[in-house]
């Protein structure tokens, strides 16, 4: 299939449809409005259903119902709306329902702004809602990658019965790039949804979608079972890109669109004779801990630096992974400000000067 | 020997956890009987609330989903849109439906979601120990209105059936009571009609059932039934609030 | 070769379309492209701008901070983006709406009376295509034919009749820029 030029938000919506998603429940918020608009137009064409819900709270609970009924279902929002969805996400994780949730992050806290940000990293990777659970968090840096990850995200959700979050930002949603809708390279054996509430006809046990376990012993067992699943996910699903690390003296950790800016910085730095590497986590949860561990042991790597559109969130996971073997620095802009290549480069030079002195 | 009384097929054999004299058990049975009589159990999916009926998924002998507090109409919407040929109902209390879930019920109703809602109004929060509900009567003592509900401080009782009956998406709403046999029979007819409304694809249907909470009202079951009749019915008049023929 | 382009003007001037056509045309020519719009309240009635990258290499950052070319369609755009042109880069100024001269000495500046030319063609709305024509003639970033093909795709069959007008606007912009003497 040939390439088409598409906005990130629209490409993500089309990818969901091509992945078999037929149900979408959402609520308007900038900068992700093209996703529900695209779904409202396209889903009826493929026999699906779009509802503009009365709130993000309702939308995520419609997702709960539809996922529980066995459908591939998606919702999307941006930061303040994703906060409202946290209740539902906790229930969905607790009830082990598969779904895909898109967060086109904007600056916060509060109403914040509408420009791109990465300040929802903690919320996305550390739980967000109440209780012991994780989302699988995928962070694309190009529109092509966003499309591929949305399609694979539905498979991951179905395989592990766990919600998957696509963590983008306003920039990724609004920009256009050529994109190709192609079948996934890896075919997964997906378990049949025998647990779905489709009607109790007597040919299987009664199905109940539920996250209530009033007996603490039983609840602990349930959570432990979910965490066994998370161990499997950690083993199987980590995705990470290492770029220009072989000869680097410093490694920058960045994800999403920030990683693209860092790649520009790396090219600039090369011209000045500075070798900078990039580790780009593609899965933010599970975090590519071992990749950082490995590079931290290399002699030629003097330091790490996380660059984020936040006040420093992923840097905590970088520090945990590097585990004191090398110093870890941070540079970030927030509130919708995008770090400038020259500023990042200046920061890198400062670190190199300091570490090597 | 002829069997004259048996458990509806649509109830499991799990004993109810409800307090002595609580009327949830009666309403569960009425819902189950309606499902049995319409022979729709195999294609019915229920949604349980948060509140005393939180374990309803253990009692109704059909596929069930347990919703977050107040979100049952949104969950039911998701199910019904995926499985339009199934029968979907929610079972919600007054805190669930008329307080935290007000947006969800109003918008499910105005969309004309083809679902059935069983709304239990006992004018109090039961599971959390007797706090004021949006439907608590003026002057009624609860743990959070220890001097009686004062409208100057806590507002007035909310009449959900009348409110929702103004919406075009609504096909059928009736308020019933279970304080005596005659009214229980009427409640049964209403619940069955609500399911029939859904089966006919007419849109949103709801039955509000005036119920008792002897434990948190601090009454014997018999006193509670009398109190319901004397105090609740004047505030919440019985009858059909809307019916699309 | 990497073209890093900023196009700016006010809402309604077809700023976003100019950028999309460039990106589309670049894609048709097998190049790596990205298009990044400004978004938010400033789009509604205020200034609008977009960044376009057309490159032989994969596009790293889609943000243009040092532009090989800036197209300024109104005065606030000139004020905002003159400084973003890299040394030796190109600045195209819509002199129909901008009476100010550029202050930079280290870049190439061309003044195109785009609205006047568009008016001569009978439709002031193609002023954007005039400037785009100038840009293509100066840089050769993509061919005018690819831009027209992209425009056909964007407009759809119902607006096919507008193609000759737009073709003419591109041509007139190209002619005008050849007459341009720097400063």
PDB file of N, CA and C in Angstrom, chain A residues 23 25 49-55 57-58 61-62 64-66 68-69 71 87 91 196-201 204-212 214, chain B residues 12 41-45 54-55 57-69 71 74-75 77-79 81-83 86 103-104 107-108 111 113:
ATOM      1  N   UNK A  23     -15.658   0.561  18.040  1.00  0.00           N
ATOM      2  CA  UNK A  23     -16.391   1.360  19.030  1.00  0.00           C
ATOM      3  C   UNK A  23     -15.471   2.422  19.596  1.00  0.00           C
ATOM      4  N   UNK A  25     -15.682   5.956  22.183  1.00  0.00           N
ATOM      5  CA  UNK A  25     -16.444   6.838  23.065  1.00  0.00           C
ATOM      6  C   UNK A  25     -15.508   7.945  23.533  1.00  0.00           C
ATOM      7  N   UNK A  49     -19.633   2.077  15.837  1.00  0.00           N
ATOM      8  CA  UNK A  49     -20.463   3.008  16.587  1.00  0.00           C
ATOM      9  C   UNK A  49     -19.600   4.035  17.315  1.00  0.00           C
ATOM     10  N   UNK A  50     -19.965   5.299  17.146  1.00  0.00           N
ATOM     11  CA  UNK A  50     -19.290   6.400  17.834  1.00  0.00           C
ATOM     12  C   UNK A  50     -20.294   7.078  18.751  1.00  0.00           C
ATOM     13  N   UNK A  51     -19.888   7.352  19.978  1.00  0.00           N
ATOM     14  CA  UNK A  51     -20.737   8.178  20.844  1.00  0.00           C
ATOM     15  C   UNK A  51     -19.907   9.307  21.419  1.00  0.00           C
ATOM     16  N   UNK A  52     -20.417  10.533  21.283  1.00  0.00           N
ATOM     17  CA  UNK A  52     -19.843  11.634  22.050  1.00  0.00           C
ATOM     18  C   UNK A  52     -20.501  11.593  23.413  1.00  0.00           C
ATOM     19  N   UNK A  53     -19.733  11.197  24.402  1.00  0.00           N
ATOM     20  CA  UNK A  53     -20.270  11.001  25.750  1.00  0.00           C
ATOM     21  C   UNK A  53     -20.471  12.340  26.442  1.00  0.00           C
ATOM     22  N   UNK A  54     -21.143  12.297  27.587  1.00  0.00           N
ATOM     23  CA  UNK A  54     -21.415  13.523  28.338  1.00  0.00           C
ATOM     24  C   UNK A  54     -20.202  13.976  29.145  1.00  0.00           C
ATOM     25  N   UNK A  55     -19.209  13.117  29.275  1.00  0.00           N
ATOM     26  CA  UNK A  55     -17.987  13.471  30.003  1.00  0.00           C
ATOM     27  C   UNK A  55     -16.947  12.393  29.723  1.00  0.00           C
ATOM     28  N   UNK A  57     -15.578  10.827  32.036  1.00  0.00           N
ATOM     29  CA  UNK A  57     -15.920   9.781  33.004  1.00  0.00           C
ATOM     30  C   UNK A  57     -16.868   8.773  32.352  1.00  0.00           C
ATOM     31  N   UNK A  58     -17.889   9.283  31.691  1.00  0.00           N
ATOM     32  CA  UNK A  58     -18.833   8.388  31.028  1.00  0.00           C
ATOM     33  C   UNK A  58     -18.158   7.645  29.885  1.00  0.00           C
ATOM     34  N   UNK A  61     -16.266   4.700  30.937  1.00  0.00           N
ATOM     35  CA  UNK A  61     -17.136   3.628  31.427  1.00  0.00           C
ATOM     36  C   UNK A  61     -17.920   2.954  30.296  1.00  0.00           C
ATOM     37  N   UNK A  62     -18.163   3.693  29.225  1.00  0.00           N
ATOM     38  CA  UNK A  62     -18.709   3.055  28.017  1.00  0.00           C
ATOM     39  C   UNK A  62     -17.671   2.091  27.444  1.00  0.00           C
ATOM     40  N   UNK A  64     -15.505   0.509  29.202  1.00  0.00           N
ATOM     41  CA  UNK A  64     -15.576  -0.642  30.120  1.00  0.00           C
ATOM     42  C   UNK A  64     -16.669  -1.612  29.665  1.00  0.00           C
ATOM     43  N   UNK A  65     -17.862  -1.071  29.438  1.00  0.00           N
ATOM     44  CA  UNK A  65     -18.986  -1.917  29.037  1.00  0.00           C
ATOM     45  C   UNK A  65     -18.735  -2.622  27.717  1.00  0.00           C
ATOM     46  N   UNK A  66     -18.238  -1.851  26.745  1.00  0.00           N
ATOM     47  CA  UNK A  66     -18.023  -2.416  25.408  1.00  0.00           C
ATOM     48  C   UNK A  66     -16.901  -3.449  25.426  1.00  0.00           C
ATOM     49  N   UNK A  68     -16.032  -5.195  27.987  1.00  0.00           N
ATOM     50  CA  UNK A  68     -16.575  -6.343  28.706  1.00  0.00           C
ATOM     51  C   UNK A  68     -17.485  -7.191  27.838  1.00  0.00           C
ATOM     52  N   UNK A  69     -18.070  -6.542  26.826  1.00  0.00           N
ATOM     53  CA  UNK A  69     -18.929  -7.269  25.893  1.00  0.00           C
ATOM     54  C   UNK A  69     -18.111  -7.899  24.765  1.00  0.00           C
ATOM     55  N   UNK A  71     -15.711  -6.364  22.658  1.00  0.00           N
ATOM     56  CA  UNK A  71     -15.368  -5.593  21.465  1.00  0.00           C
ATOM     57  C   UNK A  71     -13.983  -4.968  21.587  1.00  0.00           C
ATOM     58  N   UNK A  87     -10.424   6.984  37.080  1.00  0.00           N
ATOM     59  CA  UNK A  87     -11.299   6.079  37.811  1.00  0.00           C
ATOM     60  C   UNK A  87     -11.603   4.847  36.957  1.00  0.00           C
ATOM     61  N   UNK A  91     -10.630   0.658  37.216  1.00  0.00           N
ATOM     62  CA  UNK A  91     -11.621  -0.430  37.165  1.00  0.00           C
ATOM     63  C   UNK A  91     -11.339  -1.379  35.998  1.00  0.00           C
ATOM     64  N   UNK A 196     -16.149 -12.740  27.941  1.00  0.00           N
ATOM     65  CA  UNK A 196     -17.011 -11.595  27.635  1.00  0.00           C
ATOM     66  C   UNK A 196     -18.467 -11.865  28.007  1.00  0.00           C
ATOM     67  N   UNK A 197     -19.153 -10.820  28.458  1.00  0.00           N
ATOM     68  CA  UNK A 197     -20.569 -10.963  28.816  1.00  0.00           C
ATOM     69  C   UNK A 197     -21.421 -10.800  27.555  1.00  0.00           C
ATOM     70  N   UNK A 198     -21.707 -11.920  26.942  1.00  0.00           N
ATOM     71  CA  UNK A 198     -22.476 -11.886  25.694  1.00  0.00           C
ATOM     72  C   UNK A 198     -23.826 -12.570  25.848  1.00  0.00           C
ATOM     73  N   UNK A 199     -24.113 -13.033  27.052  1.00  0.00           N
ATOM     74  CA  UNK A 199     -25.346 -13.785  27.308  1.00  0.00           C
ATOM     75  C   UNK A 199     -25.004 -15.176  27.818  1.00  0.00           C
ATOM     76  N   UNK A 200     -25.682 -15.558  28.907  1.00  0.00           N
ATOM     77  CA  UNK A 200     -25.385 -16.816  29.588  1.00  0.00           C
ATOM     78  C   UNK A 200     -26.266 -17.915  29.030  1.00  0.00           C
ATOM     79  N   UNK A 201     -25.767 -18.575  28.008  1.00  0.00           N
ATOM     80  CA  UNK A 201     -26.581 -19.576  27.324  1.00  0.00           C
ATOM     81  C   UNK A 201     -26.370 -20.973  27.882  1.00  0.00           C
ATOM     82  N   UNK A 204     -21.153 -22.302  28.868  1.00  0.00           N
ATOM     83  CA  UNK A 204     -19.947 -21.898  29.621  1.00  0.00           C
ATOM     84  C   UNK A 204     -20.424 -21.378  30.970  1.00  0.00           C
ATOM     85  N   UNK A 205     -19.474 -21.203  31.936  1.00  0.00           N
ATOM     86  CA  UNK A 205     -19.908 -20.626  33.219  1.00  0.00           C
ATOM     87  C   UNK A 205     -20.432 -19.209  33.020  1.00  0.00           C
ATOM     88  N   UNK A 206     -21.204 -18.724  33.967  1.00  0.00           N
ATOM     89  CA  UNK A 206     -21.724 -17.370  33.914  1.00  0.00           C
ATOM     90  C   UNK A 206     -20.555 -16.383  33.933  1.00  0.00           C
ATOM     91  N   UNK A 207     -20.574 -15.409  33.039  1.00  0.00           N
ATOM     92  CA  UNK A 207     -19.482 -14.439  32.997  1.00  0.00           C
ATOM     93  C   UNK A 207     -19.819 -13.188  33.795  1.00  0.00           C
ATOM     94  N   UNK A 208     -18.863 -12.771  34.617  1.00  0.00           N
ATOM     95  CA  UNK A 208     -19.036 -11.559  35.419  1.00  0.00           C
ATOM     96  C   UNK A 208     -17.798 -10.687  35.225  1.00  0.00           C
ATOM     97  N   UNK A 209     -18.024  -9.452  34.782  1.00  0.00           N
ATOM     98  CA  UNK A 209     -16.926  -8.482  34.681  1.00  0.00           C
ATOM     99  C   UNK A 209     -16.931  -7.685  35.970  1.00  0.00           C
ATOM    100  N   UNK A 210     -15.841  -7.727  36.693  1.00  0.00           N
ATOM    101  CA  UNK A 210     -15.878  -7.211  38.055  1.00  0.00           C
ATOM    102  C   UNK A 210     -14.486  -6.878  38.575  1.00  0.00           C
ATOM    103  N   UNK A 211     -14.427  -5.868  39.432  1.00  0.00           N
ATOM    104  CA  UNK A 211     -13.146  -5.578  40.088  1.00  0.00           C
ATOM    105  C   UNK A 211     -13.292  -5.548  41.609  1.00  0.00           C
ATOM    106  N   UNK A 212     -14.432  -6.059  42.096  1.00  0.00           N
ATOM    107  CA  UNK A 212     -14.688  -6.053  43.543  1.00  0.00           C
ATOM    108  C   UNK A 212     -14.310  -7.409  44.149  1.00  0.00           C
ATOM    109  N   UNK A 214     -14.086  -8.449  47.989  1.00  0.00           N
ATOM    110  CA  UNK A 214     -14.268  -7.919  49.340  1.00  0.00           C
ATOM    111  C   UNK A 214     -13.389  -8.638  50.364  1.00  0.00           C
TER     112      UNK A 214
ATOM    113  N   UNK B  12     -29.644 -16.833  41.123  1.00  0.00           N
ATOM    114  CA  UNK B  12     -28.757 -17.923  41.524  1.00  0.00           C
ATOM    115  C   UNK B  12     -29.229 -18.445  42.879  1.00  0.00           C
ATOM    116  N   UNK B  41     -33.508 -14.684  29.646  1.00  0.00           N
ATOM    117  CA  UNK B  41     -32.367 -14.779  30.545  1.00  0.00           C
ATOM    118  C   UNK B  41     -31.052 -15.007  29.793  1.00  0.00           C
ATOM    119  N   UNK B  42     -31.126 -15.842  28.745  1.00  0.00           N
ATOM    120  CA  UNK B  42     -29.891 -16.205  28.037  1.00  0.00           C
ATOM    121  C   UNK B  42     -29.319 -15.056  27.233  1.00  0.00           C
ATOM    122  N   UNK B  43     -30.132 -14.041  27.008  1.00  0.00           N
ATOM    123  CA  UNK B  43     -29.585 -12.898  26.272  1.00  0.00           C
ATOM    124  C   UNK B  43     -29.678 -11.601  27.075  1.00  0.00           C
ATOM    125  N   UNK B  44     -29.745 -11.747  28.391  1.00  0.00           N
ATOM    126  CA  UNK B  44     -29.778 -10.565  29.246  1.00  0.00           C
ATOM    127  C   UNK B  44     -28.422 -10.350  29.908  1.00  0.00           C
ATOM    128  N   UNK B  45     -27.986  -9.090  29.905  1.00  0.00           N
ATOM    129  CA  UNK B  45     -26.762  -8.720  30.610  1.00  0.00           C
ATOM    130  C   UNK B  45     -27.119  -7.620  31.591  1.00  0.00           C
ATOM    131  N   UNK B  54     -24.434  -3.911  45.449  1.00  0.00           N
ATOM    132  CA  UNK B  54     -23.157  -4.083  44.749  1.00  0.00           C
ATOM    133  C   UNK B  54     -22.902  -5.541  44.359  1.00  0.00           C
ATOM    134  N   UNK B  55     -23.450  -6.462  45.164  1.00  0.00           N
ATOM    135  CA  UNK B  55     -23.259  -7.887  44.844  1.00  0.00           C
ATOM    136  C   UNK B  55     -24.360  -8.454  43.959  1.00  0.00           C
ATOM    137  N   UNK B  57     -24.478  -8.908  41.057  1.00  0.00           N
ATOM    138  CA  UNK B  57     -23.942  -9.837  40.038  1.00  0.00           C
ATOM    139  C   UNK B  57     -23.838 -11.259  40.564  1.00  0.00           C
ATOM    140  N   UNK B  58     -23.891 -11.418  41.896  1.00  0.00           N
ATOM    141  CA  UNK B  58     -23.872 -12.777  42.439  1.00  0.00           C
ATOM    142  C   UNK B  58     -25.273 -13.385  42.503  1.00  0.00           C
ATOM    143  N   UNK B  59     -26.300 -12.547  42.365  1.00  0.00           N
ATOM    144  CA  UNK B  59     -27.680 -13.018  42.536  1.00  0.00           C
ATOM    145  C   UNK B  59     -28.425 -13.224  41.228  1.00  0.00           C
ATOM    146  N   UNK B  60     -28.219 -12.326  40.290  1.00  0.00           N
ATOM    147  CA  UNK B  60     -28.907 -12.486  39.002  1.00  0.00           C
ATOM    148  C   UNK B  60     -28.177 -13.541  38.183  1.00  0.00           C
ATOM    149  N   UNK B  61     -28.924 -14.519  37.742  1.00  0.00           N
ATOM    150  CA  UNK B  61     -28.326 -15.679  37.084  1.00  0.00           C
ATOM    151  C   UNK B  61     -28.172 -15.443  35.577  1.00  0.00           C
ATOM    152  N   UNK B  62     -27.532 -14.321  35.261  1.00  0.00           N
ATOM    153  CA  UNK B  62     -27.243 -14.022  33.857  1.00  0.00           C
ATOM    154  C   UNK B  62     -25.858 -13.394  33.822  1.00  0.00           C
ATOM    155  N   UNK B  63     -25.328 -13.135  32.640  1.00  0.00           N
ATOM    156  CA  UNK B  63     -24.044 -12.439  32.572  1.00  0.00           C
ATOM    157  C   UNK B  63     -24.196 -11.058  33.192  1.00  0.00           C
ATOM    158  N   UNK B  64     -23.164 -10.636  33.926  1.00  0.00           N
ATOM    159  CA  UNK B  64     -23.261  -9.366  34.664  1.00  0.00           C
ATOM    160  C   UNK B  64     -21.959  -8.585  34.560  1.00  0.00           C
ATOM    161  N   UNK B  65     -22.091  -7.262  34.636  1.00  0.00           N
ATOM    162  CA  UNK B  65     -20.912  -6.420  34.814  1.00  0.00           C
ATOM    163  C   UNK B  65     -21.117  -5.559  36.058  1.00  0.00           C
ATOM    164  N   UNK B  66     -20.035  -5.378  36.785  1.00  0.00           N
ATOM    165  CA  UNK B  66     -20.079  -4.532  37.977  1.00  0.00           C
ATOM    166  C   UNK B  66     -19.486  -3.177  37.607  1.00  0.00           C
ATOM    167  N   UNK B  67     -20.287  -2.118  37.749  1.00  0.00           N
ATOM    168  CA  UNK B  67     -19.846  -0.789  37.335  1.00  0.00           C
ATOM    169  C   UNK B  67     -19.265  -0.009  38.508  1.00  0.00           C
ATOM    170  N   UNK B  68     -18.514   1.049  38.163  1.00  0.00           N
ATOM    171  CA  UNK B  68     -18.084   2.003  39.190  1.00  0.00           C
ATOM    172  C   UNK B  68     -19.304   2.790  39.654  1.00  0.00           C
ATOM    173  N   UNK B  69     -19.171   3.484  40.796  1.00  0.00           N
ATOM    174  CA  UNK B  69     -20.302   4.169  41.430  1.00  0.00           C
ATOM    175  C   UNK B  69     -20.946   5.201  40.491  1.00  0.00           C
ATOM    176  N   UNK B  71     -21.860   4.820  37.400  1.00  0.00           N
ATOM    177  CA  UNK B  71     -21.530   4.723  35.969  1.00  0.00           C
ATOM    178  C   UNK B  71     -22.294   3.641  35.233  1.00  0.00           C
ATOM    179  N   UNK B  74     -23.583   4.287  31.735  1.00  0.00           N
ATOM    180  CA  UNK B  74     -22.529   4.386  30.721  1.00  0.00           C
ATOM    181  C   UNK B  74     -22.029   2.991  30.350  1.00  0.00           C
ATOM    182  N   UNK B  75     -21.843   2.143  31.360  1.00  0.00           N
ATOM    183  CA  UNK B  75     -21.408   0.772  31.107  1.00  0.00           C
ATOM    184  C   UNK B  75     -22.472   0.048  30.268  1.00  0.00           C
ATOM    185  N   UNK B  77     -24.562   1.362  28.267  1.00  0.00           N
ATOM    186  CA  UNK B  77     -24.517   1.923  26.914  1.00  0.00           C
ATOM    187  C   UNK B  77     -23.457   1.214  26.084  1.00  0.00           C
ATOM    188  N   UNK B  78     -22.271   1.042  26.682  1.00  0.00           N
ATOM    189  CA  UNK B  78     -21.192   0.349  25.976  1.00  0.00           C
ATOM    190  C   UNK B  78     -21.604  -1.061  25.575  1.00  0.00           C
ATOM    191  N   UNK B  79     -22.241  -1.773  26.497  1.00  0.00           N
ATOM    192  CA  UNK B  79     -22.657  -3.158  26.218  1.00  0.00           C
ATOM    193  C   UNK B  79     -23.712  -3.180  25.110  1.00  0.00           C
ATOM    194  N   UNK B  81     -24.457  -1.015  22.797  1.00  0.00           N
ATOM    195  CA  UNK B  81     -24.019  -0.625  21.461  1.00  0.00           C
ATOM    196  C   UNK B  81     -23.241  -1.751  20.780  1.00  0.00           C
ATOM    197  N   UNK B  82     -22.533  -2.547  21.581  1.00  0.00           N
ATOM    198  CA  UNK B  82     -21.810  -3.680  21.007  1.00  0.00           C
ATOM    199  C   UNK B  82     -22.776  -4.828  20.705  1.00  0.00           C
ATOM    200  N   UNK B  83     -23.745  -5.027  21.595  1.00  0.00           N
ATOM    201  CA  UNK B  83     -24.665  -6.173  21.474  1.00  0.00           C
ATOM    202  C   UNK B  83     -26.113  -5.670  21.432  1.00  0.00           C
ATOM    203  N   UNK B  86     -29.130  -7.882  22.515  1.00  0.00           N
ATOM    204  CA  UNK B  86     -29.249  -8.408  23.869  1.00  0.00           C
ATOM    205  C   UNK B  86     -30.092  -7.447  24.706  1.00  0.00           C
ATOM    206  N   UNK B 103     -25.233  12.612  35.818  1.00  0.00           N
ATOM    207  CA  UNK B 103     -24.926  12.894  34.413  1.00  0.00           C
ATOM    208  C   UNK B 103     -25.143  11.653  33.558  1.00  0.00           C
ATOM    209  N   UNK B 104     -24.693  10.507  34.070  1.00  0.00           N
ATOM    210  CA  UNK B 104     -24.780   9.269  33.282  1.00  0.00           C
ATOM    211  C   UNK B 104     -26.240   8.891  33.017  1.00  0.00           C
ATOM    212  N   UNK B 107     -27.999  11.452  30.551  1.00  0.00           N
ATOM    213  CA  UNK B 107     -27.587  11.378  29.145  1.00  0.00           C
ATOM    214  C   UNK B 107     -27.909  10.030  28.504  1.00  0.00           C
ATOM    215  N   UNK B 108     -27.900   8.967  29.293  1.00  0.00           N
ATOM    216  CA  UNK B 108     -28.361   7.689  28.741  1.00  0.00           C
ATOM    217  C   UNK B 108     -29.833   7.833  28.349  1.00  0.00           C
ATOM    218  N   UNK B 111     -30.264  10.162  25.268  1.00  0.00           N
ATOM    219  CA  UNK B 111     -29.854   9.488  24.022  1.00  0.00           C
ATOM    220  C   UNK B 111     -30.885   8.444  23.607  1.00  0.00           C
ATOM    221  N   UNK B 113     -31.099   5.553  25.009  1.00  0.00           N
ATOM    222  CA  UNK B 113     -30.453   4.228  25.041  1.00  0.00           C
ATOM    223  C   UNK B 113     -31.519   3.178  25.301  1.00  0.00           C
TER     224      UNK B 113
END
